[in-house]
CSV table of C-alpha atoms in Angstrom, one decimal:
chain,number,residue,atom,x,y,z
S,26,GLN,CA,34.1,-68.8,-5.6
S,27,SER,CA,37.7,-67.6,-5.6
S,28,LEU,CA,40.4,-69.6,-7.3
S,29,LEU,CA,42.6,-68.8,-4.3
S,30,THR,CA,41.2,-70.1,-1.0
S,31,GLN,CA,41.9,-68.4,2.3
S,32,PRO,CA,40.5,-69.1,5.8
S,33,PRO,CA,37.8,-66.5,6.6
S,34,SER,CA,39.3,-65.6,9.9
S,35,VAL,CA,42.3,-66.0,12.2
S,36,SER,CA,43.1,-64.6,15.5
S,37,GLY,CA,46.0,-64.2,17.9
S,38,ALA,CA,47.0,-62.4,21.1
S,39,PRO,CA,49.5,-59.5,21.0
S,40,GLY,CA,53.0,-60.7,20.6
S,41,GLN,CA,52.0,-64.0,19.1
S,42,ARG,CA,52.7,-65.4,15.6
S,43,VAL,CA,49.9,-66.1,13.2
S,44,THR,CA,49.9,-67.5,9.7
S,45,ILE,CA,47.4,-67.1,6.9
S,46,SER,CA,47.2,-69.7,4.1
S,47,CYS,CA,46.4,-69.2,0.5
S,48,THR,CA,45.6,-72.4,-1.5
S,49,GLY,CA,45.6,-72.4,-5.3
S,50,SER,CA,46.0,-74.9,-8.0
S,51,SER,CA,48.2,-76.0,-10.9
S,52,SER,CA,46.8,-73.1,-13.0
S,53,ASN,CA,48.0,-70.3,-10.7
S,54,ILE,CA,50.3,-70.8,-7.7
S,55,GLY,CA,51.3,-74.3,-8.8
S,56,ALA,CA,52.2,-73.0,-12.2
S,57,GLY,CA,54.9,-70.9,-10.6
S,58,TYR,CA,53.2,-67.5,-10.7
S,59,ASP,CA,54.2,-65.1,-8.0
S,60,VAL,CA,52.0,-64.6,-4.9
S,61,HIS,CA,51.4,-61.2,-3.5
S,62,TRP,CA,49.8,-60.2,-0.2
S,63,TYR,CA,47.7,-57.1,0.7
S,64,GLN,CA,46.6,-55.6,4.0
S,65,GLN,CA,43.3,-53.7,4.1
S,66,LEU,CA,42.4,-51.6,7.1
S,67,PRO,CA,38.7,-50.6,7.4
S,68,GLY,CA,37.7,-47.9,4.9
S,69,THR,CA,41.0,-47.8,3.1
S,70,ALA,CA,42.5,-49.2,-0.1
S,71,PRO,CA,44.5,-52.4,0.0
S,72,ARG,CA,48.2,-52.0,0.7
S,73,LEU,CA,50.9,-54.2,-0.8
S,74,LEU,CA,52.5,-56.1,2.0
S,75,ILE,CA,54.5,-58.9,0.3
S,76,TYR,CA,55.3,-59.2,-3.4
S,77,ASN,CA,56.9,-62.0,-5.5
S,78,ASP,CA,56.2,-64.6,-2.8
S,79,ASN,CA,58.5,-63.3,-0.1
S,80,LYS,CA,59.7,-59.7,-0.7
S,81,ARG,CA,58.7,-56.7,1.3
S,82,PRO,CA,58.2,-53.2,-0.2
S,83,SER,CA,60.0,-50.4,1.5
S,84,GLY,CA,58.3,-49.5,4.7
S,85,VAL,CA,56.8,-52.9,5.5
S,86,PRO,CA,58.0,-54.2,8.9
S,87,ASP,CA,60.0,-57.4,8.9
S,88,ARG,CA,57.4,-58.9,11.2
S,89,PHE,CA,55.6,-59.7,7.9
S,90,SER,CA,57.0,-62.6,5.8
S,91,GLY,CA,55.7,-64.7,2.9
S,92,SER,CA,56.5,-68.2,1.6
S,93,LYS,CA,55.3,-70.5,-1.1
S,94,SER,CA,55.3,-74.2,-1.7
S,95,GLY,CA,53.6,-76.2,-4.4
S,96,THR,CA,50.1,-74.9,-4.9
S,97,SER,CA,50.0,-72.9,-1.6
S,98,ALA,CA,51.4,-69.8,-0.1
S,99,SER,CA,51.4,-68.4,3.4
S,100,LEU,CA,51.7,-65.0,5.1
S,101,ALA,CA,53.3,-65.0,8.6
S,102,ILE,CA,53.0,-62.2,11.1
S,103,THR,CA,55.2,-62.3,14.2
S,104,GLY,CA,55.0,-60.0,17.2
S,105,LEU,CA,51.3,-59.4,16.6
S,106,GLN,CA,50.2,-55.8,17.3
S,107,ALA,CA,46.8,-54.3,17.7
S,108,GLU,CA,47.2,-52.3,14.5
S,109,ASP,CA,47.6,-55.5,12.5
S,110,GLU,CA,43.9,-56.2,12.9
S,111,ALA,CA,42.7,-56.0,9.2
S,112,HIS,CA,41.7,-58.0,6.2
S,113,TYR,CA,44.5,-59.8,4.3
S,114,TYR,CA,44.2,-60.9,0.7
S,115,CYS,CA,46.5,-63.1,-1.4
S,116,GLN,CA,46.8,-62.5,-5.2
S,117,SER,CA,48.3,-64.3,-8.1
S,118,TYR,CA,47.9,-64.8,-11.8
S,119,ASP,CA,45.8,-67.6,-13.2
S,120,ARG,CA,46.4,-68.9,-16.7
S,121,SER,CA,43.1,-70.6,-17.2
S,122,LEU,CA,40.2,-68.7,-18.9
S,123,SER,CA,42.6,-66.7,-21.1
S,124,GLY,CA,44.5,-65.4,-18.0
S,125,ALA,CA,43.5,-63.2,-15.1
S,126,TRP,CA,44.9,-61.6,-12.0
S,127,VAL,CA,43.0,-63.3,-9.2
S,128,PHE,CA,42.5,-62.6,-5.5
S,129,GLY,CA,41.8,-64.8,-2.5
S,130,GLY,CA,38.5,-64.4,-0.6
S,131,GLY,CA,40.3,-62.7,2.2
S,132,THR,CA,41.1,-63.4,5.8
S,133,LYS,CA,40.0,-61.2,8.8
S,134,LEU,CA,42.7,-61.1,11.4
S,135,THR,CA,41.5,-60.3,14.9
S,136,VAL,CA,44.0,-59.3,17.6
S,137,LEU,CA,42.6,-60.6,20.9
L,967,GLN,CA,55.9,-40.3,-4.9
L,968,ILE,CA,53.5,-42.3,-6.9
L,969,THR,CA,49.8,-41.5,-6.5
L,970,LEU,CA,46.6,-42.5,-8.3
L,971,LYS,CA,43.1,-41.1,-8.0
L,972,GLU,CA,39.8,-42.3,-9.4
L,973,SER,CA,37.0,-40.1,-10.5
L,974,GLY,CA,33.6,-40.6,-11.9
L,975,PRO,CA,29.9,-40.8,-11.0
L,976,THR,CA,28.9,-42.1,-7.6
L,977,LEU,CA,25.4,-43.2,-8.8
L,978,VAL,CA,24.4,-44.8,-12.1
L,979,LYS,CA,21.1,-46.3,-13.2
L,980,PRO,CA,20.7,-49.9,-14.3
L,981,THR,CA,21.6,-50.4,-18.0
L,982,GLN,CA,23.7,-47.2,-18.1
L,983,THR,CA,27.3,-47.1,-19.0
L,984,LEU,CA,29.9,-46.3,-16.3
L,985,THR,CA,33.0,-44.2,-17.2
L,986,LEU,CA,35.7,-43.9,-14.6
L,987,THR,CA,39.0,-42.0,-14.9
L,988,CYS,CA,42.2,-42.7,-13.1
L,989,THR,CA,44.6,-39.8,-12.9
L,990,PHE,CA,48.1,-40.6,-11.8
L,991,SER,CA,51.4,-39.0,-11.0
L,992,GLY,CA,55.0,-40.0,-10.2
L,993,PHE,CA,55.4,-42.3,-13.2
L,994,SER,CA,54.8,-42.4,-16.9
L,995,LEU,CA,52.6,-44.9,-18.9
L,996,SER,CA,55.0,-44.4,-21.8
L,997,THR,CA,57.8,-46.1,-19.9
L,998,SER,CA,58.5,-49.7,-21.0
L,999,GLY,CA,57.0,-52.3,-18.6
L,1000,VAL,CA,54.5,-50.0,-16.9
L,1001,GLY,CA,50.9,-51.0,-16.6
L,1002,VAL,CA,47.8,-49.5,-14.9
L,1003,GLY,CA,44.8,-51.6,-13.9
L,1004,TRP,CA,41.3,-51.4,-12.5
L,1005,ILE,CA,40.1,-53.5,-9.6
L,1006,ARG,CA,36.7,-53.4,-7.9
L,1007,GLN,CA,35.5,-54.5,-4.5
L,1008,PRO,CA,31.9,-55.0,-3.7
L,1009,PRO,CA,30.9,-54.1,-0.1
L,1010,GLY,CA,32.2,-56.7,2.3
L,1011,LYS,CA,33.8,-58.8,-0.4
L,1012,ALA,CA,37.2,-59.5,-1.9
L,1013,PRO,CA,38.8,-57.4,-4.7
L,1014,GLU,CA,38.2,-58.5,-8.3
L,1015,TRP,CA,40.5,-57.6,-11.1
L,1016,LEU,CA,38.8,-56.0,-14.1
L,1017,ALA,CA,41.2,-54.7,-16.7
L,1018,LEU,CA,44.9,-53.7,-17.4
L,1019,ILE,CA,46.6,-51.5,-20.0
L,1020,TYR,CA,50.3,-51.6,-20.6
L,1021,TRP,CA,52.6,-48.9,-21.8
L,1022,ASN,CA,52.5,-50.4,-25.3
L,1023,ASP,CA,48.7,-50.2,-25.4
L,1024,ASP,CA,48.4,-54.0,-24.8
L,1025,LYS,CA,45.1,-54.5,-23.1
L,1026,ARG,CA,43.8,-57.3,-20.9
L,1027,TYR,CA,40.3,-57.9,-19.5
L,1028,SER,CA,38.7,-60.1,-17.0
L,1029,PRO,CA,37.3,-63.1,-18.9
L,1030,PHE,CA,34.0,-62.8,-16.9
L,1031,LEU,CA,33.4,-59.1,-17.9
L,1032,LYS,CA,35.4,-58.8,-21.2
L,1033,SER,CA,32.3,-58.1,-23.3
L,1034,ARG,CA,31.4,-55.1,-21.1
L,1035,LEU,CA,34.7,-53.4,-20.5
L,1036,THR,CA,36.9,-51.0,-22.4
L,1037,ILE,CA,40.2,-49.6,-21.1
L,1038,THR,CA,42.1,-46.7,-22.8
L,1039,LYS,CA,45.0,-44.4,-21.9
L,1040,ASP,CA,45.9,-40.8,-22.5
L,1041,THR,CA,49.6,-40.7,-21.9
L,1042,SER,CA,49.9,-37.0,-22.2
L,1043,LYS,CA,47.3,-36.5,-19.5
L,1044,ASN,CA,48.5,-39.3,-17.3
L,1045,GLN,CA,45.1,-40.8,-17.3
L,1046,VAL,CA,43.5,-44.2,-17.8
L,1047,VAL,CA,39.8,-44.5,-18.5
L,1048,LEU,CA,37.6,-47.6,-17.9
L,1049,THR,CA,34.1,-47.9,-19.4
L,1050,MET,CA,31.7,-50.6,-18.3
L,1051,THR,CA,28.4,-51.1,-20.2
L,1052,ASN,CA,25.0,-52.3,-19.1
L,1053,MET,CA,25.5,-51.6,-15.4
L,1054,ASP,CA,23.5,-53.7,-12.9
L,1055,GLN,CA,23.0,-53.6,-9.1
L,1056,VAL,CA,25.6,-56.4,-8.7
L,1057,ASP,CA,28.2,-54.0,-10.1
L,1058,THR,CA,27.8,-51.8,-7.0
L,1059,ALA,CA,31.3,-51.6,-5.6
L,1060,THR,CA,34.3,-49.5,-4.8
L,1061,TYR,CA,36.4,-49.2,-8.0
L,1062,PHE,CA,40.2,-48.8,-7.6
L,1063,CYS,CA,42.9,-48.1,-10.1
L,1064,ALA,CA,46.4,-49.3,-9.3
L,1065,ARG,CA,49.9,-49.5,-10.9
L,1066,MET,CA,51.1,-52.9,-11.8
L,1067,TYR,CA,54.2,-53.8,-9.7
L,1068,SER,CA,55.8,-57.0,-10.7
L,1069,SER,CA,52.6,-59.0,-11.2
L,1070,GLY,CA,50.9,-57.3,-8.3
L,1071,TRP,CA,49.4,-53.9,-7.7
L,1072,ASN,CA,51.2,-51.0,-5.9
L,1073,PRO,CA,50.1,-48.5,-5.1
L,1074,TRP,CA,46.3,-48.3,-5.2
L,1075,GLY,CA,44.2,-45.2,-5.5
L,1076,GLN,CA,41.8,-44.4,-2.7
L,1077,GLY,CA,38.9,-45.8,-4.6
L,1078,THR,CA,35.5,-44.5,-5.6
L,1079,LEU,CA,32.2,-46.0,-4.5
L,1080,VAL,CA,29.8,-46.6,-7.4
L,1081,THR,CA,26.2,-47.4,-6.6
L,1082,VAL,CA,23.9,-48.8,-9.2
L,1083,SER,CA,20.3,-48.0,-8.4
L,1084,SER,CA,17.2,-46.7,-10.2
């Protein structure tokens, strides 16, 4: 059971906006630790999409945005495109159990 | 350009020790603040962080696997090595190395699939 909870799946039509939630606790997101988001296309390594809650690495389109409030974070994708169909994972740091970098269980985005 | 690449056996037997090497370029593990970690992903499941080594040789391990893991670095060769003892079928996964970026991971290597089977 992941310490960060994500919905197993979300879907949207091309051009629409979708959001993916990541719910943590007072030992990770709620403690103020940064949240990062990754996109994983089939057969490839995860790619950093959002870091430090809401920053985009160079090369990531501004259609992707991140936010955080309390013990939760969200990834928003606007102007949905077919190539956005992938698995998305949130990640943070958890201070329990002597500390660990933790990932959410992942969300499969389907573009209808 | 920063790149990382994992190497090691693709098949190990139960109870054996796994040794994986991460060879990287485009940065130095002797630079203050830099870290390289290992993350694995069982087929169809989420990634799981395993270990991290910093430029100053500070080492961190997953609390769930700490007794089985050892991470070391060879700065002159731009390599980080992970060993995992007493391998079991549940350890079958793709193993990635990645550079620490803030408190996230960027970039990742392509990964290497390790199957545990007799």
